[in-house]
mmCIF file with all atom_site columns, C-alpha atoms in Angstrom:
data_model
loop_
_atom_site.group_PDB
_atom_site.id
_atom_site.type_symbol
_atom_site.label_atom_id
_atom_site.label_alt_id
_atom_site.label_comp_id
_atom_site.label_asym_id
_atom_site.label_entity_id
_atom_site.label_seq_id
_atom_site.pdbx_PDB_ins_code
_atom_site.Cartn_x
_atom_site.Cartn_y
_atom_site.Cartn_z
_atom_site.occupancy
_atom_site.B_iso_or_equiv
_atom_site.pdbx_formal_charge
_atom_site.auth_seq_id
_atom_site.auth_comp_id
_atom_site.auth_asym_id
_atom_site.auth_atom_id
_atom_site.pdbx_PDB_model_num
ATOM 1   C CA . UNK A 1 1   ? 53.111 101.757 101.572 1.00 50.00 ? 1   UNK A CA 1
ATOM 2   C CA . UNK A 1 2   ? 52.547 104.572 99.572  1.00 78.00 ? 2   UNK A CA 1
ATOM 3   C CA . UNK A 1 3   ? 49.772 107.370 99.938  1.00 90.00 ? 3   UNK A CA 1
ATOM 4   C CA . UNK A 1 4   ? 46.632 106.387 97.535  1.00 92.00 ? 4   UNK A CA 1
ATOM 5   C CA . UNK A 1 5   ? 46.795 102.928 99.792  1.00 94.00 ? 5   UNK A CA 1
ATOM 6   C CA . UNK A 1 6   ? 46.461 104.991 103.152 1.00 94.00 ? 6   UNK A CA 1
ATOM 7   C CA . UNK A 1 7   ? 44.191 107.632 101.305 1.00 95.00 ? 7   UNK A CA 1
ATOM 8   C CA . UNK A 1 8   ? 41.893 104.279 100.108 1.00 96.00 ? 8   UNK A CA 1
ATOM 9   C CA . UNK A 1 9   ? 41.700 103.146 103.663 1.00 97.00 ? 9   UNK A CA 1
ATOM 10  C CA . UNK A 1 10  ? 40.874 105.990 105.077 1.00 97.00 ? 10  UNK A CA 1
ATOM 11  C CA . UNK A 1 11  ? 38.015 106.541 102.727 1.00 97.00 ? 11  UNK A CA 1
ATOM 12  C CA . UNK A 1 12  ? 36.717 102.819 103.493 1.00 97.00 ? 12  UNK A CA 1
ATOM 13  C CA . UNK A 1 13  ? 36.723 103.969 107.337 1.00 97.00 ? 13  UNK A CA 1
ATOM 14  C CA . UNK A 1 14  ? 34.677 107.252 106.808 1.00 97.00 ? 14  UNK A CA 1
ATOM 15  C CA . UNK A 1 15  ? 32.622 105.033 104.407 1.00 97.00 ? 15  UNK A CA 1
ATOM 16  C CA . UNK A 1 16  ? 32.082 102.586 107.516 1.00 94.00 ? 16  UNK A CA 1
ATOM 17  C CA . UNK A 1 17  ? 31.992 104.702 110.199 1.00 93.00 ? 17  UNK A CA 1
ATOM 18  C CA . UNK A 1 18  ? 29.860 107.773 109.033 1.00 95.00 ? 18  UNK A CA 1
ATOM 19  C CA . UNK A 1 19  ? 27.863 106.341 106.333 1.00 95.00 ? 19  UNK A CA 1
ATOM 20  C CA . UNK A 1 20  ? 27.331 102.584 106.580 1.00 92.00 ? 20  UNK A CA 1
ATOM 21  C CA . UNK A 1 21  ? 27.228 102.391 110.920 1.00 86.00 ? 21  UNK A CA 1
ATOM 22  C CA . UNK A 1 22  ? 24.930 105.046 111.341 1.00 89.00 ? 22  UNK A CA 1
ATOM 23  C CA . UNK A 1 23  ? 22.930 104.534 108.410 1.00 88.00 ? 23  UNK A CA 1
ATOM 24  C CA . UNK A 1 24  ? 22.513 100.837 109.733 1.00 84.00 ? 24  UNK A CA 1
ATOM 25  C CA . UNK A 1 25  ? 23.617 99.217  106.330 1.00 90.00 ? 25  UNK A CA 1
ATOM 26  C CA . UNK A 1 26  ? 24.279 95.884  107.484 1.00 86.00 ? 26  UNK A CA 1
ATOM 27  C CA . UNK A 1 27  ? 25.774 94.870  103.156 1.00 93.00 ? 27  UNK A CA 1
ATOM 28  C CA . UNK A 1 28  ? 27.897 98.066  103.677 1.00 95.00 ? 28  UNK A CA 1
ATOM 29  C CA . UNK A 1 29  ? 29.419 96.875  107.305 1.00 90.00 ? 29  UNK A CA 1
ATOM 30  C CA . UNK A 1 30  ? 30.009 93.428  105.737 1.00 91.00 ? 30  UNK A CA 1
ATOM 31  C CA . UNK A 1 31  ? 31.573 94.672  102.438 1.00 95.00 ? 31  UNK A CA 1
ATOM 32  C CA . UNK A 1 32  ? 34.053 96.573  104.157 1.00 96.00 ? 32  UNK A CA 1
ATOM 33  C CA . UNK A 1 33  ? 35.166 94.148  106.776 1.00 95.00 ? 33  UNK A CA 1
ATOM 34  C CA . UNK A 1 34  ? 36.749 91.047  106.560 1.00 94.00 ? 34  UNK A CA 1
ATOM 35  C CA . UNK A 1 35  ? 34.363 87.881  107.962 1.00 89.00 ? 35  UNK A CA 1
ATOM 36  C CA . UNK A 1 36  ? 36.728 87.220  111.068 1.00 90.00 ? 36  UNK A CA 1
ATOM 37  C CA . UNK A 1 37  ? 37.841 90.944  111.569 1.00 90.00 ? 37  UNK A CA 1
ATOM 38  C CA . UNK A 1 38  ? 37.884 91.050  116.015 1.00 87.00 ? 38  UNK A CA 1
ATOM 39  C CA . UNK A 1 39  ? 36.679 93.857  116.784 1.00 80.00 ? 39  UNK A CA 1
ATOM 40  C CA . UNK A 1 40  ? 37.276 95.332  120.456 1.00 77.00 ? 40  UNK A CA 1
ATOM 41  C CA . UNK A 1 41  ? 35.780 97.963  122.129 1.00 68.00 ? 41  UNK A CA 1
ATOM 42  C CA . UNK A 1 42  ? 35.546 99.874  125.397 1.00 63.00 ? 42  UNK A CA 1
ATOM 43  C CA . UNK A 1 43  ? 33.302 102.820 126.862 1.00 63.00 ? 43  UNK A CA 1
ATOM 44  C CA . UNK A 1 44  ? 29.725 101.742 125.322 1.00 62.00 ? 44  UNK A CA 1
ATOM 45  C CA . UNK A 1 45  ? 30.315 97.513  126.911 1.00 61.00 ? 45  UNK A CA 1
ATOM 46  C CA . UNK A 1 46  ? 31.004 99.328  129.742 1.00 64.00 ? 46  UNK A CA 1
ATOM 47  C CA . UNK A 1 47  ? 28.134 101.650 130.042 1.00 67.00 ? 47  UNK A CA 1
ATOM 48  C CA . UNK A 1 48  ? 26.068 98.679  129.763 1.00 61.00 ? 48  UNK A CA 1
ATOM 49  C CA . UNK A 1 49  ? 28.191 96.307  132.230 1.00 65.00 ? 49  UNK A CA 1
ATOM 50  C CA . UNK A 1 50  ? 28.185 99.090  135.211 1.00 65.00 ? 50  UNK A CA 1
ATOM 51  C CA . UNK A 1 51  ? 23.922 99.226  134.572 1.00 64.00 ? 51  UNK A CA 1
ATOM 52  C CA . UNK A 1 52  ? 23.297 95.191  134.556 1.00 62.00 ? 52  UNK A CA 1
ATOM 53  C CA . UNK A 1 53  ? 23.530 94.825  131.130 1.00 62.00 ? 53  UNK A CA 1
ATOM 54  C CA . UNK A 1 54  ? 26.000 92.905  129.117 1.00 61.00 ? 54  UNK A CA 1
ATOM 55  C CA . UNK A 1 55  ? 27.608 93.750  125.563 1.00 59.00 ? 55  UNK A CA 1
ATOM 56  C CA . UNK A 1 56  ? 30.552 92.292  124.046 1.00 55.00 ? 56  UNK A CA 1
ATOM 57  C CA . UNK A 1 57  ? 33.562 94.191  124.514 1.00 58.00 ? 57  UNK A CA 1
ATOM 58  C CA . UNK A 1 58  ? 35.172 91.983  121.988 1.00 59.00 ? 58  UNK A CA 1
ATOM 59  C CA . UNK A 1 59  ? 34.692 89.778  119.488 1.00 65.00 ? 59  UNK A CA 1
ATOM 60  C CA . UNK A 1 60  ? 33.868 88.881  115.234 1.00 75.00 ? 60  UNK A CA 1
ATOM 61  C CA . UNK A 1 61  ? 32.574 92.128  114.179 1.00 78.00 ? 61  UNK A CA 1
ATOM 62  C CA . UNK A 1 62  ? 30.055 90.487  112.113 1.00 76.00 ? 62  UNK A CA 1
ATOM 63  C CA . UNK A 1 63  ? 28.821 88.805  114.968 1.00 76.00 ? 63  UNK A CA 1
ATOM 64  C CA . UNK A 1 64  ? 28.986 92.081  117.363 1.00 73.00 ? 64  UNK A CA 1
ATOM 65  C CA . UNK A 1 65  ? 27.180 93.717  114.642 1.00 72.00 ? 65  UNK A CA 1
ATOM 66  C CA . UNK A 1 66  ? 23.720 91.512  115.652 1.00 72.00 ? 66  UNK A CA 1
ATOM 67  C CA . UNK A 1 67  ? 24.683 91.587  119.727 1.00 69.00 ? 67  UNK A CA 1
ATOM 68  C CA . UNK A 1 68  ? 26.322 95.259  119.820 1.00 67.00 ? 68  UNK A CA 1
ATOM 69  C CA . UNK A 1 69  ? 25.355 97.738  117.819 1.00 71.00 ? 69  UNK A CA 1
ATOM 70  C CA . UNK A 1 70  ? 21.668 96.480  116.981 1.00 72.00 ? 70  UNK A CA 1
ATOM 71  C CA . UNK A 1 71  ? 21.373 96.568  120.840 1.00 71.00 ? 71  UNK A CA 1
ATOM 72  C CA . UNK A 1 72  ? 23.212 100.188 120.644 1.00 73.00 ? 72  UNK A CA 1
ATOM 73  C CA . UNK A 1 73  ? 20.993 101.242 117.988 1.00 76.00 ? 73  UNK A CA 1
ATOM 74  C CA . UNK A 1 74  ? 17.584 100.345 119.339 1.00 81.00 ? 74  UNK A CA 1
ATOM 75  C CA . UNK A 1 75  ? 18.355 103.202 122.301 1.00 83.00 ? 75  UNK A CA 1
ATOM 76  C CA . UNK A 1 76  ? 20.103 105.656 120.062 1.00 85.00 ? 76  UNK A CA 1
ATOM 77  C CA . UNK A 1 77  ? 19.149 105.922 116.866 1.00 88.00 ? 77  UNK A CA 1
ATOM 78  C CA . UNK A 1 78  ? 18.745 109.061 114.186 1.00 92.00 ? 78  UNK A CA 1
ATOM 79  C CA . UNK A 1 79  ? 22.917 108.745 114.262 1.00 90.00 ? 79  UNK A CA 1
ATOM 80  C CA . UNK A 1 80  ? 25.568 110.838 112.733 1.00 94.00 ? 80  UNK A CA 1
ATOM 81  C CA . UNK A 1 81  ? 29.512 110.235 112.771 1.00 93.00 ? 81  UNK A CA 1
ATOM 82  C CA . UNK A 1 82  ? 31.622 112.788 111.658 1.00 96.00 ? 82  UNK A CA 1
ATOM 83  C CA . UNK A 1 83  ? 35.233 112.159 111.517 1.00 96.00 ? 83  UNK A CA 1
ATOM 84  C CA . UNK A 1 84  ? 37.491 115.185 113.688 1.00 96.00 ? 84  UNK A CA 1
ATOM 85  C CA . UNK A 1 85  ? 40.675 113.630 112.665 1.00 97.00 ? 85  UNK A CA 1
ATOM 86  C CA . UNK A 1 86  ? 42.235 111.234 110.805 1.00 97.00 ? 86  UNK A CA 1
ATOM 87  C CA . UNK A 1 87  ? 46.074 109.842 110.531 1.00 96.00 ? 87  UNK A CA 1
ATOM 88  C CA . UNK A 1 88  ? 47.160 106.869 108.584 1.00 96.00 ? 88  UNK A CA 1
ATOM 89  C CA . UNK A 1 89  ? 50.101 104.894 107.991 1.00 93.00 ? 89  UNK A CA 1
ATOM 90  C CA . UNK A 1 90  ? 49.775 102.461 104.976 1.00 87.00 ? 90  UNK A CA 1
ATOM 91  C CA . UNK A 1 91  ? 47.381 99.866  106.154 1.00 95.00 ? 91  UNK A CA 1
ATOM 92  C CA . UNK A 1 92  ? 46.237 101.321 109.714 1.00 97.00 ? 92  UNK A CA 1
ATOM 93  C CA . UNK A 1 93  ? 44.004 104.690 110.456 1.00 97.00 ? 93  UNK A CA 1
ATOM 94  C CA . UNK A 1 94  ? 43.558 106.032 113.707 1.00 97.00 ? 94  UNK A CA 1
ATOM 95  C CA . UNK A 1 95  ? 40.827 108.567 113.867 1.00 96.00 ? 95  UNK A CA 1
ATOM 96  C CA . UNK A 1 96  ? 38.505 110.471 115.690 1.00 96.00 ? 96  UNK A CA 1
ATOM 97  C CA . UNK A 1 97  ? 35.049 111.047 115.614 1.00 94.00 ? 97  UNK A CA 1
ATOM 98  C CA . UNK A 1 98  ? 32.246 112.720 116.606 1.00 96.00 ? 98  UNK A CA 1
ATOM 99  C CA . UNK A 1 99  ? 28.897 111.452 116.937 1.00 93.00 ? 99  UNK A CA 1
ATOM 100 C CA . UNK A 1 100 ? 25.720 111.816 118.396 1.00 94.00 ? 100 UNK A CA 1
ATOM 101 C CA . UNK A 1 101 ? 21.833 110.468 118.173 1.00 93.00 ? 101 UNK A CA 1
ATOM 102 C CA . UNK A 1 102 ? 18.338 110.606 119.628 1.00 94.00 ? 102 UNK A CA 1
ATOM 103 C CA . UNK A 1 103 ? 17.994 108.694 122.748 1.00 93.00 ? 103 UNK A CA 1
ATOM 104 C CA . UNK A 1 104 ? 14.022 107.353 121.752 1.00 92.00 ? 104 UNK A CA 1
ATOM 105 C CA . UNK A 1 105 ? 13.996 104.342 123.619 1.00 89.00 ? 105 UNK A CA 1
ATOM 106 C CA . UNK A 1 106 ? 15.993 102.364 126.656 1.00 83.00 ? 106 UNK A CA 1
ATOM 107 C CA . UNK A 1 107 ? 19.613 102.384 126.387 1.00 80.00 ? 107 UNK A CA 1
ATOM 108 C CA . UNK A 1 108 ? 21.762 101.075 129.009 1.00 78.00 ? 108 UNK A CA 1
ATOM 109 C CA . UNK A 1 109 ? 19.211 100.801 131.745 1.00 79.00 ? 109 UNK A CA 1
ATOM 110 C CA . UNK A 1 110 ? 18.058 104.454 131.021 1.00 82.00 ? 110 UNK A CA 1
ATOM 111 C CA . UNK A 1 111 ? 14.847 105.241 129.820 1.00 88.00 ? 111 UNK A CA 1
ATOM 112 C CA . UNK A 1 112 ? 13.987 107.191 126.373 1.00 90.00 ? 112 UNK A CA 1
ATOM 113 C CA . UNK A 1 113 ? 14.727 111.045 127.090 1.00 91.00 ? 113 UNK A CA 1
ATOM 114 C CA . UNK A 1 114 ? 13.753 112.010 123.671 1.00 93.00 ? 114 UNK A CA 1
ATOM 115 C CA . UNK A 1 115 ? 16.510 114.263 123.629 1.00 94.00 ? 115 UNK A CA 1
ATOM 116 C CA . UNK A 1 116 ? 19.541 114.177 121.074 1.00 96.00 ? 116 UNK A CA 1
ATOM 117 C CA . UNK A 1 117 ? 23.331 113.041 123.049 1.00 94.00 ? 117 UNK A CA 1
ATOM 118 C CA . UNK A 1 118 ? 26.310 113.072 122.024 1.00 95.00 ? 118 UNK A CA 1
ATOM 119 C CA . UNK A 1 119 ? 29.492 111.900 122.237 1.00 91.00 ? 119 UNK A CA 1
ATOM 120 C CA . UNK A 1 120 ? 33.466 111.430 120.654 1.00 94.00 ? 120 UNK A CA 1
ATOM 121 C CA . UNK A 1 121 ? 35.480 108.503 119.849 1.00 92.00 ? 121 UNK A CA 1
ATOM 122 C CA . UNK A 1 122 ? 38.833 107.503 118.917 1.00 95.00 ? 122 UNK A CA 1
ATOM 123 C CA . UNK A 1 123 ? 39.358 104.279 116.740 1.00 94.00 ? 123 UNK A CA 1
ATOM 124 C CA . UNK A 1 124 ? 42.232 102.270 115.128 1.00 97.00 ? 124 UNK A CA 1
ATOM 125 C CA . UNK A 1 125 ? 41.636 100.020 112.187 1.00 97.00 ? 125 UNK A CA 1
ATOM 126 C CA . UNK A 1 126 ? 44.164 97.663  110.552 1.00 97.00 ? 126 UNK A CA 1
ATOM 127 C CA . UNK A 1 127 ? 43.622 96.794  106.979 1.00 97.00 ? 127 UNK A CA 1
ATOM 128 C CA . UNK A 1 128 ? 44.850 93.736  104.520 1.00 97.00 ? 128 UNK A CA 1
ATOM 129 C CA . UNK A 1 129 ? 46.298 94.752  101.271 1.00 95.00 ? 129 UNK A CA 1
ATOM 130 C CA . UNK A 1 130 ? 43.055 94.565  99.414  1.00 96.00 ? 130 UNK A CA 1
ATOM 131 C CA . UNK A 1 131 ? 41.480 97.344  101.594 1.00 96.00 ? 131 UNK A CA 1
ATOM 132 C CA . UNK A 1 132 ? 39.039 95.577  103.691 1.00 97.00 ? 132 UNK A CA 1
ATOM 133 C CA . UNK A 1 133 ? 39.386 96.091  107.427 1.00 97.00 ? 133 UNK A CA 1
ATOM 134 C CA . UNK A 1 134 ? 41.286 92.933  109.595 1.00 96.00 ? 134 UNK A CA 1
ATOM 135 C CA . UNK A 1 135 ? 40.612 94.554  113.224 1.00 93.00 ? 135 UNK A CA 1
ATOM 136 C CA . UNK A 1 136 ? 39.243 97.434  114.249 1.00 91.00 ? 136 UNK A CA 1
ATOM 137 C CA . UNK A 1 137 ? 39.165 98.889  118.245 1.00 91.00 ? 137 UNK A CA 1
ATOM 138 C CA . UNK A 1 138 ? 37.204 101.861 119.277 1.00 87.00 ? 138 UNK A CA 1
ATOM 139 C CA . UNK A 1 139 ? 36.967 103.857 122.650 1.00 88.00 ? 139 UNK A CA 1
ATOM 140 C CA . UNK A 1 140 ? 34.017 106.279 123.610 1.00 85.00 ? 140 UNK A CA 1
ATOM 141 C CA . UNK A 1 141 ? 33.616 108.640 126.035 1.00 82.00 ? 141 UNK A CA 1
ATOM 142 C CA . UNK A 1 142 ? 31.251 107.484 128.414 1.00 78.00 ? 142 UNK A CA 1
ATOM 143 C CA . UNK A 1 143 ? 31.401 109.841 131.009 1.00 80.00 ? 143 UNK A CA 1
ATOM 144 C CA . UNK A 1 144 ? 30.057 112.681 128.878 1.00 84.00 ? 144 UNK A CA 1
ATOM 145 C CA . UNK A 1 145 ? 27.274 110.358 127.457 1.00 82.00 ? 145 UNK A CA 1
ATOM 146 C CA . UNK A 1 146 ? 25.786 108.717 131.207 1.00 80.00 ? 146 UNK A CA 1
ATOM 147 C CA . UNK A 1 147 ? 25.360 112.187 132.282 1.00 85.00 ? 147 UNK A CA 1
ATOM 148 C CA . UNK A 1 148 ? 23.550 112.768 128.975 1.00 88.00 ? 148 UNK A CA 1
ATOM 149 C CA . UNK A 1 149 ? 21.547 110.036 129.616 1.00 83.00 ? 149 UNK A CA 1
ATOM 150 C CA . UNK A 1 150 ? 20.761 110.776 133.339 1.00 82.00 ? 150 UNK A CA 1
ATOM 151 C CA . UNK A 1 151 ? 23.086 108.824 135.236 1.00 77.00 ? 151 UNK A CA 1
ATOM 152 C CA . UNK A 1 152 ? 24.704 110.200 138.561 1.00 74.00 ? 152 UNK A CA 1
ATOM 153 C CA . UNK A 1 153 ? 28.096 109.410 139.098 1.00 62.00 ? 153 UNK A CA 1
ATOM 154 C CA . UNK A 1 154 ? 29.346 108.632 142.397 1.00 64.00 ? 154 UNK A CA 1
ATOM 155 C CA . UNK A 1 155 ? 33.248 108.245 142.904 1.00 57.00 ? 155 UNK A CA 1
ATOM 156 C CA . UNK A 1 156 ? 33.775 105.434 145.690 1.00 56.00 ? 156 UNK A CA 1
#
């Protein structure tokens, strides 16, 4: 793999992660991501597991697109992503990002504080050879972001 193929992908995940995500451009997501791309992801499914309410952790990103991050998006919206760091190795990219958003209406259990949150996460997309992403997984920090939105955490 040489480096305009790593530089191209990592330029497809900035363009899906801090433009097309946040921007909720649902063409953009799809353009960039294969139809059966899995997608699998931790911290925000289990913000909403540990409150009563169920996201997929995993799945066809397409399809977590309409039961994930709509859901996501409803309670934190106004979003930015802004990529901290970024590595790549022909066709995967492993970066980090920062983002953050106005909580304006229920997320995870917690009501609308009308404040902005924010949050980092780490991510690792695999691409084909044509530059569309096969897999993606993605971690949050969801410690930072309950407090944010109100939650007490109790260590059993």
């Amino acid at each position: 793999m040489n480096d305009a193929i790593a530089e191209r992908n990592i330029a497809t995940a900035k363009r899906l992660l801090e433009d097309a995500m946040p921007n909720l451009n649902w063409d953009l997501m799809r353009s960039l991501v294969t139809p059966d791309a899995p997608i699998l992801r931790a911290g925000f499914a289990d913000i909403y597991a540990a409150t009563g309410t169920d996201i997929p952790q995993s799945g066809n990103f397409i399809q977590w697109l309409e039961t994930g991050w709509k859901k996501l998006s409803q309670g934190l919206n106004d979003v930015t992503s802004k990529t901290t760091d970024v590595v790549a190795n022909g066709n995967t990219v492993l970066l980090s990002f920062h983002m953050t958003a106005l909580h304006s209406a229920t997320f995870a259990g917690a009501p609308a504080t009308g404040k902005r949150v924010a949050w980092d996460e780490i991510g690792v997309l695999h691409f084909n050879d044509e530059g569309k992403i096969i897999d993606m997984w993605f971690m949050c920090s969801e410690v930072g972001l309950v407090r944010q939105l109100g939650y007490e955490l109790k260590l059993a």
